[in-house]
Amino acid sequence: MPVDAIAEKLLRWYDAHHRRLPWRANPGEPPTEPYRVWLSEIMLQQTTVAAVRAYYAHFTTRWPTVTDLADADETEVMSAWAGLGYYARARNLIACARAVVADHGGVFPDDEAGLRGLPGIGDYSAAAIAAIAFGRRAIVVDANVERVTSRLFACDRPLPAGRPTIRALADGITPQERAGDFAQAMMDLGSSICTVRNPQCLLCPLADDCVARSAGDPQAFPVKAPKKARPQRRGTAFWIERDRHVWLVRRPATGLLGGMRALPSGPWTDEDPAFADAPLPARWADAGSVDHVFTHFALRLRIVTAATSAELTDGEWWPIARIEEAGLPTLFARAATRAIAAAEQMER
Ligand code: SF4
């Protein structure tokens, strides 16, 4: 396969059809500043473009530079991130901004190795930032690129074990020049044409080079190893009311949803939820449950409610009417909605 021709065709297609995104420079324009490339890349991990837009706009308005973000109040940043999920990213975001300011004079390192040394920047993000912000030749392989590459070459090594092979194939078609545009072109092709289901091969600039297309079954790629079932865990969240306020705590800094405001909740285990970890003895009423899927397990969180006049420690009373401003992560925001709905039903 003429690999240089692939990059050329793809870049020509990109020049005409690239997505216009707030964090992206159009072809021919100077690159977006590294702070914004980094911010968008971290936000886009495990999250859709549509979901990221509003968060990106808010963050770049509230904290226009990496120095502003480094100086930011951690609680405010965590609240601003609420709803985007994968909260370790937000904690690393602050740590990374502070490291850039403290260790690099407020300037992002301009190569993959330097970027990888920063909190929250792994191999993929380092390659993406190096290519997009600094024009470095780097091999950027996200899920879209993985799909396009595996189809182009009909790579039948099942994922995840086949990742190094796909990376080597992507390396073989990445050009020396315009590596950032090439990476973004692959991402755009994967998200708009070479989609998971029903790839639009008739519109694809690489159709003549694509082995999976000529074999007649592009959707068979990438080949994936059978998935292990996701374990199911259970937990209980405690909705405690007093004078139209609810008791909120802050989760431990490390671990899932670390550092976020939340309802008090017991451990999440394989066992049925129990009340042993209730923050106070009370007559708990059942308000139903919410299901939430984390990367490594699914959680069924039961919500129980009670009113109290007892003094509690290590938390805060938050006005129920302003619960949406508490910056609760999605799981606890849904639990709160459930508790409020249950209380309204009781009043009827
Ligand atoms: S020809 Fe079809 S399968 Fe091949 S890269 Fe293009 S859209 Fe994907």
Short mmCIF file of N, CA, C and O in Angstrom, two decimals, residues 5-19 24 27 148 178 181-194 200 202-207:
data_model
loop_
_atom_site.label_atom_id
_atom_site.label_comp_id
_atom_site.label_asym_id
_atom_site.label_seq_id
_atom_site.Cartn_x
_atom_site.Cartn_y
_atom_site.Cartn_z
N ALA A 5 0.85 8.17 0.13
CA ALA A 5 -0.37 8.60 -0.55
C ALA A 5 -1.54 8.65 0.42
O ALA A 5 -2.44 9.48 0.29
N ILE A 6 -1.54 7.79 1.42
CA ILE A 6 -2.64 7.79 2.40
C ILE A 6 -2.67 9.12 3.15
O ILE A 6 -3.71 9.77 3.26
N ALA A 7 -1.51 9.54 3.67
CA ALA A 7 -1.46 10.81 4.40
C ALA A 7 -1.87 11.96 3.48
O ALA A 7 -2.62 12.85 3.89
N GLU A 8 -1.40 11.92 2.27
CA GLU A 8 -1.71 13.01 1.34
C GLU A 8 -3.22 13.10 1.08
O GLU A 8 -3.81 14.18 1.16
N LYS A 9 -3.83 11.95 0.81
CA LYS A 9 -5.28 11.95 0.54
C LYS A 9 -6.06 12.40 1.76
O LYS A 9 -7.02 13.15 1.67
N LEU A 10 -5.62 11.91 2.90
CA LEU A 10 -6.35 12.23 4.13
C LEU A 10 -6.24 13.72 4.45
O LEU A 10 -7.23 14.37 4.83
N LEU A 11 -5.05 14.29 4.28
CA LEU A 11 -4.88 15.71 4.58
C LEU A 11 -5.66 16.58 3.59
O LEU A 11 -6.21 17.61 3.96
N ARG A 12 -5.73 16.15 2.35
CA ARG A 12 -6.52 16.90 1.37
C ARG A 12 -7.99 16.88 1.79
O ARG A 12 -8.68 17.88 1.74
N TRP A 13 -8.44 15.72 2.21
CA TRP A 13 -9.83 15.61 2.67
C TRP A 13 -10.04 16.50 3.92
O TRP A 13 -11.05 17.20 4.04
N TYR A 14 -9.06 16.48 4.82
CA TYR A 14 -9.17 17.26 6.06
C TYR A 14 -9.24 18.76 5.76
O TYR A 14 -10.02 19.49 6.38
N ASP A 15 -8.44 19.20 4.81
CA ASP A 15 -8.46 20.63 4.47
C ASP A 15 -9.87 21.07 4.06
O ASP A 15 -10.29 22.19 4.35
N ALA A 16 -10.59 20.18 3.42
CA ALA A 16 -11.94 20.55 2.94
C ALA A 16 -13.04 20.23 3.96
O ALA A 16 -14.06 20.91 3.99
N HIS A 17 -12.84 19.22 4.79
CA HIS A 17 -13.96 18.71 5.59
C HIS A 17 -13.72 18.71 7.10
O HIS A 17 -14.52 18.11 7.83
N HIS A 18 -12.65 19.32 7.58
CA HIS A 18 -12.35 19.23 9.02
C HIS A 18 -13.49 19.79 9.86
O HIS A 18 -14.19 20.70 9.44
N ARG A 19 -13.61 19.22 11.06
CA ARG A 19 -14.60 19.76 12.00
C ARG A 19 -14.10 21.09 12.54
O ARG A 19 -12.90 21.25 12.78
N ARG A 24 -9.64 24.06 18.36
CA ARG A 24 -8.84 23.58 17.25
C ARG A 24 -8.52 24.70 16.27
O ARG A 24 -9.39 25.50 15.92
N PRO A 27 -6.82 24.31 9.37
CA PRO A 27 -5.59 24.10 8.59
C PRO A 27 -5.03 25.43 8.10
O PRO A 27 -5.78 26.29 7.65
N VAL A 148 -9.99 3.27 12.42
CA VAL A 148 -9.65 3.55 11.02
C VAL A 148 -8.43 2.71 10.61
O VAL A 148 -8.43 2.06 9.56
N ARG A 178 2.96 18.15 9.24
CA ARG A 178 1.53 18.25 9.57
C ARG A 178 1.03 17.05 10.39
O ARG A 178 -0.08 16.55 10.18
N ASP A 181 -2.27 17.89 12.18
CA ASP A 181 -3.44 17.84 11.29
C ASP A 181 -3.76 16.41 10.92
O ASP A 181 -4.92 16.02 10.82
N PHE A 182 -2.72 15.60 10.72
CA PHE A 182 -2.94 14.20 10.35
C PHE A 182 -3.69 13.48 11.48
O PHE A 182 -4.67 12.76 11.24
N ALA A 183 -3.25 13.69 12.72
CA ALA A 183 -3.92 13.04 13.86
C ALA A 183 -5.38 13.48 13.92
O ALA A 183 -6.29 12.66 14.10
N GLN A 184 -5.61 14.78 13.76
CA GLN A 184 -6.99 15.28 13.85
C GLN A 184 -7.82 14.80 12.66
O GLN A 184 -9.02 14.55 12.78
N ALA A 185 -7.17 14.64 11.50
CA ALA A 185 -7.88 14.13 10.32
C ALA A 185 -8.32 12.68 10.55
O ALA A 185 -9.45 12.31 10.21
N MET A 186 -7.44 11.89 11.14
CA MET A 186 -7.82 10.50 11.45
C MET A 186 -8.99 10.48 12.43
O MET A 186 -9.93 9.69 12.30
N MET A 187 -8.92 11.37 13.44
CA MET A 187 -10.01 11.41 14.43
C MET A 187 -11.32 11.82 13.75
O MET A 187 -12.38 11.25 14.01
N ASP A 188 -11.24 12.82 12.87
CA ASP A 188 -12.46 13.29 12.18
C ASP A 188 -13.01 12.21 11.27
O ASP A 188 -14.23 11.99 11.21
N LEU A 189 -12.13 11.53 10.57
CA LEU A 189 -12.59 10.46 9.67
C LEU A 189 -13.30 9.38 10.49
O LEU A 189 -14.37 8.90 10.11
N GLY A 190 -12.70 9.03 11.62
CA GLY A 190 -13.29 7.99 12.47
C GLY A 190 -14.62 8.42 13.06
O GLY A 190 -15.53 7.61 13.23
N SER A 191 -14.77 9.71 13.40
CA SER A 191 -16.01 10.11 14.05
C SER A 191 -17.11 10.44 13.04
O SER A 191 -18.29 10.37 13.38
N SER A 192 -16.76 10.76 11.79
CA SER A 192 -17.82 11.16 10.86
C SER A 192 -18.07 10.15 9.74
O SER A 192 -19.18 10.03 9.25
N ILE A 193 -17.06 9.40 9.32
CA ILE A 193 -17.23 8.51 8.15
C ILE A 193 -16.94 7.05 8.50
O ILE A 193 -17.76 6.17 8.27
N CYS A 194 -15.79 6.82 9.10
CA CYS A 194 -15.43 5.45 9.44
C CYS A 194 -15.97 5.14 10.84
O CYS A 194 -15.23 4.86 11.78
N GLN A 200 -19.27 4.91 6.19
CA GLN A 200 -19.69 5.45 4.89
C GLN A 200 -18.54 5.35 3.90
O GLN A 200 -17.94 6.36 3.50
N LEU A 202 -18.33 4.90 0.83
CA LEU A 202 -18.45 5.59 -0.46
C LEU A 202 -17.95 7.04 -0.36
O LEU A 202 -17.56 7.63 -1.36
N LEU A 203 -17.98 7.60 0.84
CA LEU A 203 -17.53 8.99 1.02
C LEU A 203 -16.09 9.07 1.50
O LEU A 203 -15.55 10.16 1.70
N CYS A 204 -15.46 7.93 1.70
CA CYS A 204 -14.16 7.91 2.39
C CYS A 204 -13.01 8.21 1.43
O CYS A 204 -12.90 7.58 0.37
N PRO A 205 -12.14 9.14 1.82
CA PRO A 205 -11.01 9.47 0.94
C PRO A 205 -10.01 8.31 0.83
O PRO A 205 -9.17 8.32 -0.07
N LEU A 206 -10.09 7.35 1.74
CA LEU A 206 -9.12 6.26 1.74
C LEU A 206 -9.72 4.96 1.20
O LEU A 206 -9.12 3.88 1.33
N ALA A 207 -10.89 5.05 0.59
CA ALA A 207 -11.61 3.83 0.18
C ALA A 207 -10.75 2.94 -0.72
O ALA A 207 -10.74 1.71 -0.56
#
